[in-house]
CSV table of C-alpha atoms and ligand atoms in Angstrom, one decimal:
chain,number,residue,atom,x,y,z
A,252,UNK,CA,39.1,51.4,-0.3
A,253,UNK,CA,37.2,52.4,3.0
A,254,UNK,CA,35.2,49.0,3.3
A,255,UNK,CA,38.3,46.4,5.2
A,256,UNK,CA,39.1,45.4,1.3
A,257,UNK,CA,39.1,41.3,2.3
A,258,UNK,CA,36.3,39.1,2.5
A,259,UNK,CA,36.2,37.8,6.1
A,260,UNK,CA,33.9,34.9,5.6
A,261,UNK,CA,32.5,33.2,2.2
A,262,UNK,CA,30.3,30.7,1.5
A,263,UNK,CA,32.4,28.5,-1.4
A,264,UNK,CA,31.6,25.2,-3.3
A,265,UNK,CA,34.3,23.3,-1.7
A,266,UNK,CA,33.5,25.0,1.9
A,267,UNK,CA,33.2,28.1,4.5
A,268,UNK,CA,36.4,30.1,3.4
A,269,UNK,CA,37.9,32.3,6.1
A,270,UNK,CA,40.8,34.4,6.5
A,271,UNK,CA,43.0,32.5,8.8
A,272,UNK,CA,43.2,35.5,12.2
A,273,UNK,CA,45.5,33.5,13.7
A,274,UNK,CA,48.3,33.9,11.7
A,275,UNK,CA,47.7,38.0,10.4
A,276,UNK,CA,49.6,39.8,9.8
A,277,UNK,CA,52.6,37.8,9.1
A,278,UNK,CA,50.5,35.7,6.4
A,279,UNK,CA,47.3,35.9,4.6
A,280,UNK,CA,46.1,32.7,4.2
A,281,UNK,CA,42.7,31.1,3.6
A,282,UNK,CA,41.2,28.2,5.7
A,283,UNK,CA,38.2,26.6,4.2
A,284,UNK,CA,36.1,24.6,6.7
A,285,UNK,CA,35.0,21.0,4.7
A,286,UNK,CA,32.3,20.0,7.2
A,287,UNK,CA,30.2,21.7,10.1
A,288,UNK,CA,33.1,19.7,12.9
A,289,UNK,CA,36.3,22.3,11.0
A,290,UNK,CA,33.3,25.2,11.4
A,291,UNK,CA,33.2,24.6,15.1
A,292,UNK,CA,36.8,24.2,15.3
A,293,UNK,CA,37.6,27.3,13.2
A,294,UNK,CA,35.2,29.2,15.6
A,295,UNK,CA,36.5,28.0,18.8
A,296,UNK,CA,40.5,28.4,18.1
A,297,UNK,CA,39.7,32.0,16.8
A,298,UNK,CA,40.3,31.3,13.0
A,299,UNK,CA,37.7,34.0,13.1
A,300,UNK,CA,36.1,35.5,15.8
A,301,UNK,CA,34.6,38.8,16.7
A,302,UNK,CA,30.5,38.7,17.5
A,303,UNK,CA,29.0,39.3,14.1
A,304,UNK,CA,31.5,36.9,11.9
A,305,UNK,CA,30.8,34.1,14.2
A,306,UNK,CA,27.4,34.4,14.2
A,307,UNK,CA,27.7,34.7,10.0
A,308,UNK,CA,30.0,31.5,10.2
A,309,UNK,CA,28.2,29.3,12.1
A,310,UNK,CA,24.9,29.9,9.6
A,311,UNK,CA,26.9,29.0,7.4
A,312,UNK,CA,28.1,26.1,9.4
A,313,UNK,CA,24.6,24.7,9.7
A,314,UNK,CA,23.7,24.9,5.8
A,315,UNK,CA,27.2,23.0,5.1
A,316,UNK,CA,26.4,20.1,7.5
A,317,UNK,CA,23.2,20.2,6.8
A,318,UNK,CA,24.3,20.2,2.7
A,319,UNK,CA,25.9,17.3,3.8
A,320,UNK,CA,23.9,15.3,5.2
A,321,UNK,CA,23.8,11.4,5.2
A,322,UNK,CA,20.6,11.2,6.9
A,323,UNK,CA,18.5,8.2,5.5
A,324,UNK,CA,14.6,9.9,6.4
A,325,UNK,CA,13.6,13.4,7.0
A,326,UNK,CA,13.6,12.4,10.9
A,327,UNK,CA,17.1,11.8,11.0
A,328,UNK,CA,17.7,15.1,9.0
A,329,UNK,CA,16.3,16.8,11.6
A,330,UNK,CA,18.2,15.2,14.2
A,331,UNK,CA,21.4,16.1,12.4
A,332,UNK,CA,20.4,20.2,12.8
A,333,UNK,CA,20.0,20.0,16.6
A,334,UNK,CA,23.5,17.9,16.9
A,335,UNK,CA,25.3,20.5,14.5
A,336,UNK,CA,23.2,23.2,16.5
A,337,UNK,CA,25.0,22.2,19.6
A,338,UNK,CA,27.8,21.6,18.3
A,339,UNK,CA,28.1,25.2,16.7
A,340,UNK,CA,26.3,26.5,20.0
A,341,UNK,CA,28.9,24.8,22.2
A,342,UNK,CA,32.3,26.8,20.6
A,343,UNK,CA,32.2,30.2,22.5
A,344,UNK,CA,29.5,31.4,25.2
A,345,UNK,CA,29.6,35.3,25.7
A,346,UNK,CA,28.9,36.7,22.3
A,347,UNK,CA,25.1,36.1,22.0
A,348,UNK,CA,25.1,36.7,17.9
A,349,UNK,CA,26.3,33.1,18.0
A,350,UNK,CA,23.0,31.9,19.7
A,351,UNK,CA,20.7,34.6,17.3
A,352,UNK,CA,22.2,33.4,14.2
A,353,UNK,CA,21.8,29.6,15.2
A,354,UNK,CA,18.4,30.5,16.4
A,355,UNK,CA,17.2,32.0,13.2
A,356,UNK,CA,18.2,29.2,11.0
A,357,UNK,CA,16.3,27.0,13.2
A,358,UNK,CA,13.3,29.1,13.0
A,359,UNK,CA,13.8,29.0,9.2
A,360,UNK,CA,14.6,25.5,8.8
A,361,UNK,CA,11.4,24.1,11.2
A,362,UNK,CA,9.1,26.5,9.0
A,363,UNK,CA,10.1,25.6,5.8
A,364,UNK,CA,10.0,21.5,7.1
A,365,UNK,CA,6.2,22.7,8.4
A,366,UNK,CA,5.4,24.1,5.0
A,367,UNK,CA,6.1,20.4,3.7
A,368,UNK,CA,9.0,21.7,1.5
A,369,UNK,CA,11.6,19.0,-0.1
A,370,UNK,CA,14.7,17.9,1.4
A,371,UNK,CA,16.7,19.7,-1.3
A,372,UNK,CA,15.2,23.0,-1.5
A,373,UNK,CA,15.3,23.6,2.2
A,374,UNK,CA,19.3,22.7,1.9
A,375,UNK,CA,18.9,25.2,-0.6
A,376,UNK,CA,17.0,28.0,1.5
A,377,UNK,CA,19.3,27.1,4.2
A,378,UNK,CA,22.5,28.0,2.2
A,379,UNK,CA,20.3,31.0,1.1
A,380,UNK,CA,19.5,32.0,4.7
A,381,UNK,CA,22.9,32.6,5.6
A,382,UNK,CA,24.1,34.9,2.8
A,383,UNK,CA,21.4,36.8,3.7
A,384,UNK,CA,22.8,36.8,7.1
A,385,UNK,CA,26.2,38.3,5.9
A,386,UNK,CA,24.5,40.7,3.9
A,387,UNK,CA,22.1,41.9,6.4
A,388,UNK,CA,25.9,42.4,8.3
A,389,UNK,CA,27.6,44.1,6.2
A,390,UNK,CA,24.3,46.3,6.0
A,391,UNK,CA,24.1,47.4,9.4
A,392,UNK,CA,27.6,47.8,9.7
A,393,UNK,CA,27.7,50.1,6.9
A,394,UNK,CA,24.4,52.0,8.7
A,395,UNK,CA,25.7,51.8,12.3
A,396,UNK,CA,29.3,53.5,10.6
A,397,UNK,CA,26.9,56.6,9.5
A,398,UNK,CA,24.9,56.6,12.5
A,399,UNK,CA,28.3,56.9,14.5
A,400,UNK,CA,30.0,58.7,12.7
A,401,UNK,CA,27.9,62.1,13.7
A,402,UNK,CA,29.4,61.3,17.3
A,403,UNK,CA,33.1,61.5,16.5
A,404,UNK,CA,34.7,64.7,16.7
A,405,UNK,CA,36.6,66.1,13.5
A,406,UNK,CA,40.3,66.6,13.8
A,407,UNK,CA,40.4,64.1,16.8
A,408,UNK,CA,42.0,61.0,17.9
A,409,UNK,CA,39.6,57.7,18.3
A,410,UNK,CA,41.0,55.5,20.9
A,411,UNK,CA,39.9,51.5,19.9
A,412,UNK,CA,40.0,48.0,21.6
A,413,UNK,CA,40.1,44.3,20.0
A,414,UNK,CA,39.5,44.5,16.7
A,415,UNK,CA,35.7,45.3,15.4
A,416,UNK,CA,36.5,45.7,12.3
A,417,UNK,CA,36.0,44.6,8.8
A,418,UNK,CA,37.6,40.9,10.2
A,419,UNK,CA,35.3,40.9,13.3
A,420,UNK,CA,32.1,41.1,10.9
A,421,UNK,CA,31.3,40.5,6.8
A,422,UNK,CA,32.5,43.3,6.4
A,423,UNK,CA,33.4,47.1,7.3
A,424,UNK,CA,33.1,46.8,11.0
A,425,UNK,CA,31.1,48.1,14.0
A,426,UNK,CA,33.7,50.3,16.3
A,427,UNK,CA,35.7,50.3,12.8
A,428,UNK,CA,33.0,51.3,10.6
A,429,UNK,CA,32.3,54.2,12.8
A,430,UNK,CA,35.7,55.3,12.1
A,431,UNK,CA,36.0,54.2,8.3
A,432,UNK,CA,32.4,56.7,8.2
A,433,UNK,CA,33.9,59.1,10.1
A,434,UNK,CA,37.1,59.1,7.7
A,435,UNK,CA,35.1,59.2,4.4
A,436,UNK,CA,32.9,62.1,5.9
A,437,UNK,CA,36.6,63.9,6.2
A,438,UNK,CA,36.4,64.4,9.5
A,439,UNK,CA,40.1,63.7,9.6
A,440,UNK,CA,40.4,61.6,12.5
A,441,UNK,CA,43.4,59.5,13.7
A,442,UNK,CA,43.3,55.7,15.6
A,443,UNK,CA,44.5,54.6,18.6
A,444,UNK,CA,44.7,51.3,18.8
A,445,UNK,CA,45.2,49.0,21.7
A,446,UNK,CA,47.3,46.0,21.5
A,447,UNK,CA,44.7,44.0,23.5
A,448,UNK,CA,46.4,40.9,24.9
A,449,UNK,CA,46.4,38.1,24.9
A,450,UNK,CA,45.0,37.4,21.3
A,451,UNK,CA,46.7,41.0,20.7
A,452,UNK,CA,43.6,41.7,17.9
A,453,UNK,CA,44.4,45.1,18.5
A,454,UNK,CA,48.4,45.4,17.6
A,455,UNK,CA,47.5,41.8,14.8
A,456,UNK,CA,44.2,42.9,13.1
A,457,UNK,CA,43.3,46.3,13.9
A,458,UNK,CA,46.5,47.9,13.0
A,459,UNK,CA,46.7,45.6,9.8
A,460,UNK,CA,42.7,46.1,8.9
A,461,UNK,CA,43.2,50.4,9.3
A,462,UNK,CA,47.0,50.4,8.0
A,463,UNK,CA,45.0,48.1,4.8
A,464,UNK,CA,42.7,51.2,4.1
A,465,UNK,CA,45.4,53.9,4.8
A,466,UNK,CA,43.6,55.4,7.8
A,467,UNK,CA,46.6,56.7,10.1
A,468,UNK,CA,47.1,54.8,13.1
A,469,UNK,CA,49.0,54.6,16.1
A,470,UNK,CA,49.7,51.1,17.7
A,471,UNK,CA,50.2,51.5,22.4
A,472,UNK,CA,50.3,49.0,24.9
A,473,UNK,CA,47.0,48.5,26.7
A,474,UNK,CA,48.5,49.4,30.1
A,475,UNK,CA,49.1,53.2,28.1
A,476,UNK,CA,45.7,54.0,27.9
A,477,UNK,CA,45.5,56.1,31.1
A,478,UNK,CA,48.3,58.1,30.2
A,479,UNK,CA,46.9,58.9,26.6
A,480,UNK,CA,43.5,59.6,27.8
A,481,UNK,CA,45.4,61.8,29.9
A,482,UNK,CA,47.5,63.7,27.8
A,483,UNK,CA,46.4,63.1,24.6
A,484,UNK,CA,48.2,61.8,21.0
A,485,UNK,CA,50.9,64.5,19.9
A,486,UNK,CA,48.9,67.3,20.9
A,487,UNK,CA,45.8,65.7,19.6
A,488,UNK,CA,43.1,65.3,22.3
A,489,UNK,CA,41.3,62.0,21.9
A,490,UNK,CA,38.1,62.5,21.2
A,491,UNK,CA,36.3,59.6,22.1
A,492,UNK,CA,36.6,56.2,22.4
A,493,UNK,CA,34.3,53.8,20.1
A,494,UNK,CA,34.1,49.9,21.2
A,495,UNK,CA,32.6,46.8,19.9
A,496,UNK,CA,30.7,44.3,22.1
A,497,UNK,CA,29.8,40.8,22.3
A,498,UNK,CA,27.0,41.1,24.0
A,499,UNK,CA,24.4,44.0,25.8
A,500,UNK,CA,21.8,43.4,28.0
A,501,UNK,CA,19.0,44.8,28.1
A,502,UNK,CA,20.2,47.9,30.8
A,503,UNK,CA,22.9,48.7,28.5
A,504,UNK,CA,25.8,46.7,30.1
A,505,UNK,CA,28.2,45.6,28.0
A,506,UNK,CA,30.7,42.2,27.5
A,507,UNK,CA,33.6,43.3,25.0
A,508,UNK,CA,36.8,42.0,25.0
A,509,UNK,CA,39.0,42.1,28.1
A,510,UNK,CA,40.5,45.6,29.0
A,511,UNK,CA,37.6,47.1,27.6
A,512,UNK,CA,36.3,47.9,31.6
A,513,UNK,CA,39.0,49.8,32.3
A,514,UNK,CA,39.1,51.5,29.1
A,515,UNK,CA,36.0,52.4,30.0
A,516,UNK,CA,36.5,54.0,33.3
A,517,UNK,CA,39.3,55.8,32.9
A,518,UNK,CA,37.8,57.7,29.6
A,519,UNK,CA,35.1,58.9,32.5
A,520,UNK,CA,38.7,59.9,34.4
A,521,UNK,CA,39.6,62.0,31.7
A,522,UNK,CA,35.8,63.5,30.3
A,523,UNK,CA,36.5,61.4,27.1
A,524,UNK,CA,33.6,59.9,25.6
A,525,UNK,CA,33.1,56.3,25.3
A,526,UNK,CA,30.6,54.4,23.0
A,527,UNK,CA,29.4,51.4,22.1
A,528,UNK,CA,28.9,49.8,18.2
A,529,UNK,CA,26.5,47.0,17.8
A,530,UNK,CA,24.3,45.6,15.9
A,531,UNK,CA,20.8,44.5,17.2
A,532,UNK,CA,21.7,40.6,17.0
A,533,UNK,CA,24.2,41.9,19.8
A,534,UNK,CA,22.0,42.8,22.3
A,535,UNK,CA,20.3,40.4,24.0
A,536,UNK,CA,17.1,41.7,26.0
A,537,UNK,CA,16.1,38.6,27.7
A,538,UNK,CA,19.4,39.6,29.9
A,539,UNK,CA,18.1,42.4,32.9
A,540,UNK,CA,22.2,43.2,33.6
A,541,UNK,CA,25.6,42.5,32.3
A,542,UNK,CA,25.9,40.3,35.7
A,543,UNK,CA,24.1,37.6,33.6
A,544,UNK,CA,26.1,37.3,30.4
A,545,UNK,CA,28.5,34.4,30.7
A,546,UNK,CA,32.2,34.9,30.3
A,547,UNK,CA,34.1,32.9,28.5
A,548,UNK,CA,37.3,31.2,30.3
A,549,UNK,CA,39.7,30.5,27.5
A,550,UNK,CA,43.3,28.4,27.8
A,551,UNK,CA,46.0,29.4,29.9
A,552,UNK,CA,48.7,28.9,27.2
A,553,UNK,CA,47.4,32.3,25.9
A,554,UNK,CA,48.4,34.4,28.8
A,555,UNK,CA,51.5,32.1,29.6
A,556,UNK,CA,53.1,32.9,25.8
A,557,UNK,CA,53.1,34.7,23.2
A,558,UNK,CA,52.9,33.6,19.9
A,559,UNK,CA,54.0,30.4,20.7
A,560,UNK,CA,56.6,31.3,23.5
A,561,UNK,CA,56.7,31.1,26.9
A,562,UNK,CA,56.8,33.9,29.0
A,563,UNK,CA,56.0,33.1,32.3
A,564,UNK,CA,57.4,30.5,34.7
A,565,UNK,CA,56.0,26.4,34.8
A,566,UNK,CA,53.4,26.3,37.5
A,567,UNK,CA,52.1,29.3,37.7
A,568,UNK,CA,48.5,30.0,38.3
A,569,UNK,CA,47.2,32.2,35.5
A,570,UNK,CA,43.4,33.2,34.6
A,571,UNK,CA,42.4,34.2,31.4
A,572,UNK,CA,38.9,35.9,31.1
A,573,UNK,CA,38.1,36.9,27.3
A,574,UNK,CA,36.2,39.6,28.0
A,575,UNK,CA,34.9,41.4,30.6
A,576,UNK,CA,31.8,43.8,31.4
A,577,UNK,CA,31.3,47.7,31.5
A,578,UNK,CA,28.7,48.4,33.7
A,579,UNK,CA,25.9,50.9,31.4
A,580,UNK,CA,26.7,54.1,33.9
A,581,UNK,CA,30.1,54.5,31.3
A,582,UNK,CA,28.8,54.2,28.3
A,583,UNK,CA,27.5,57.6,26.5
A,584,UNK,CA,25.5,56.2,24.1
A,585,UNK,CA,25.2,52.9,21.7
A,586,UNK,CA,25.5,52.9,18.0
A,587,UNK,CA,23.3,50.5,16.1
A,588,UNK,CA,21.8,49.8,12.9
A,589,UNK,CA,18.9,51.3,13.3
A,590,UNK,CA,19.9,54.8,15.2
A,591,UNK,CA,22.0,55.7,18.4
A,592,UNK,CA,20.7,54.8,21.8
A,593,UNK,CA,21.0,56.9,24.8
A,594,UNK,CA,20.3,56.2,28.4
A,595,UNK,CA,18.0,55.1,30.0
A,596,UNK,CA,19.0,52.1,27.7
A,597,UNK,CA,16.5,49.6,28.7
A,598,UNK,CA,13.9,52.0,26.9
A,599,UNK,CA,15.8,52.9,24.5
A,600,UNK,CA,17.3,49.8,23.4
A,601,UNK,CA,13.7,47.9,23.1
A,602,UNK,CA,12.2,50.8,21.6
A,603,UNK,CA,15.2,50.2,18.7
A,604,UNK,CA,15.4,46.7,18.3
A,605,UNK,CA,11.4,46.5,18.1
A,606,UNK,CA,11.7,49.5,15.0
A,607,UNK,CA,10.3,48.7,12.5
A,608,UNK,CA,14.0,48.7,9.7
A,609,UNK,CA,14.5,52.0,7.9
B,1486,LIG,O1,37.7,37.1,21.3
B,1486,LIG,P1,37.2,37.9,20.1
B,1486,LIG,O2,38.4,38.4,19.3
B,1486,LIG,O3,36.2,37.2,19.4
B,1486,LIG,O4,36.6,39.2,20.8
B,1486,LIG,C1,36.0,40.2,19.9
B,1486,LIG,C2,35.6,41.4,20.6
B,1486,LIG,O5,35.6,41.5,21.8
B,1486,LIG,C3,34.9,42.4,19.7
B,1486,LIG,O6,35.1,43.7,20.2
B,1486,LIG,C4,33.4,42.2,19.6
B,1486,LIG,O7,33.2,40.8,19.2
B,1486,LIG,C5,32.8,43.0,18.6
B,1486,LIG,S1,33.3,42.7,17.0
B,1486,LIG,C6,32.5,43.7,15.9
């Protein structure tokens, strides 16, 4: 089944059920979140993560708490969404369809209280809201996969970073749904997928998500990605090389995960292609240049081990940057919902995300 075959994220009576990301592929395990505080915890220790399913969980976060509510008066009630806001707001700071999704149940929630609507049925709408927020996900993933797919070359390798897949999303994926459209077109295209330390999304989720869906895939280290760009995958050029992203600004710059940059550069090397899949919640025009997108900073412990083991000596200084930026001037074009943008991005990409939907 071309479509990731799991259910990412789920809104359930006893919680927000996940698919534990940590601990794929080895097990495939459920974690529900009870309250709003697991939500924020399952979001900032990567339980899920990838742009579009965080910004689906942490709606869903926000009806939950919000479900759950002890506040006494409708004051109170409110003053619970802005400290489970922040508190969802507060987990992870560079992919922006956090802040969109947060932003649109708040626009929701203080128009419904304007209206004069009961306490109940707003909890109700809220729950609501967010499964319309997956849905709308799954939607564009499934649109942006078609749109891209018309960009990847038949009987070509696809070269892929992190993991924006069906587990990065509510389902089907962004870079991954390119390639799942792509695949059901029968264009016959292979994967190559980088490992992407530290997380390693790439060589955990990626290869598990496409090996899933029986979609032929080769796993490399990301230090190989010159050399195949180079020289190809058993005499199979790659084609192109499709990415997700966390964040766009409004020139076109791009946050993705870390290694993306240089994935990005030396595809220009080697004349391959590279391309950007995103949904409109992704990019964030109130941003002039990726030089404004915050990075996130995450533990050292991830670069010092691996999977729980250490790997690198006591003391040592270490950084660990979770994603970093491609400047626009690399990529060849970005794959949305609503169509493919091309440069000059800033026109294109306002022109898009002010379309009216299809
Ligand atoms: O740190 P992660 O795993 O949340 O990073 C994910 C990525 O960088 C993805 O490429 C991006 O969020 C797009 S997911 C469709």
């Amino acid at each position: 089944m071309l479509q990731g075959g799991v259910k990412t994220i789920e809104w359930t009576n006893e919680g927000v059920r996940l698919i534990d990301q940590r601990i794929l592929p080895g097990r495939e395990e459920y974690f529900v979140c009870r309250n709003s505080e697991e939500v924020a915890m399952a979001i900032r220790e990567m339980v899920v993560r990838g742009a579009p399913a965080i910004g689906v969980t942490a709606a869903m976060g926000i009806a939950l708490g919000m479900k759950q509510s002890a506040a006494a008066t409708l004051e109170e009630w409110q003053k619970d969404f802005a400290r489970i806001a922040d508190l969802l707001a507060a987990t992870r700071p560079t992919a922006v369809n956090l802040f969109w999704a947060i932003g649109r149940m708040r626009e929701r929630f203080e128009q419904w209280i304007a209206s004069g609507a009961g306490r109940e049925q707003i909890a109700q709408q809220l729950i609501a809201e967010a499964q319309h927020i997956l849905e709308e996900d799954i939607a564009a993933c499934r649109a942006m996969g078609d749109f891209g797919a018309s960009l990847v070359p038949a009987g070509q390798t696809v070269m892929t970073i992190c993991n924006a897949g069906a587990l990065a999303t509510a389902g089907y994926g962004t870079a991954l749904g390119v390639i799942r459209s792509a695949v059901r077109e029968g264009k016959g295209v292979d994967v190559l997928s980088l490992e992407t330390r530290p997380f390693l999304q790439g060589a955990r989720l990626t290869a598990w998500e496409l090996q899933k869906d029986g979609i032929p895939t080769t796993l490399i280290t990301d230090n190989m990605a010159g050399h195949f760009l180079r020289t190809g995958l058993n005499s199979r050029k790659i084609g192109c090389v499709v990415v997700g992203a966390d964040r766009i600004a409004a020139n076109g710059d791009t946050a993705n995960k870390i290694g993306t940059y240089g994935v990005a550069v030396l595809a220009r090397e080697n004349n391959v292609p590279f391309y950007v899949a995103a949904p409109l919640s992704t990019i964030d025009l109130n941003i002039a240049s990726g030089e404004q997108i915050p990075i996130e900073q995450r533990a050292e412990r991830e670069v010092a081990e691996i999977q729980g083991v250490r790997i690198a000596p006591e003391g040592i200084a270490i950084q660990n940057p979770a994603f970093d930026m491609t400047p626009h001037r690399y990529i060849a074009a970005i794959i949305t919902e609503r169509g493919i943008a091309q440069p000059p991005y800033t026109e294109s990409l306002a022109r898009l995300k002010q379309a009216p939907v299809r």
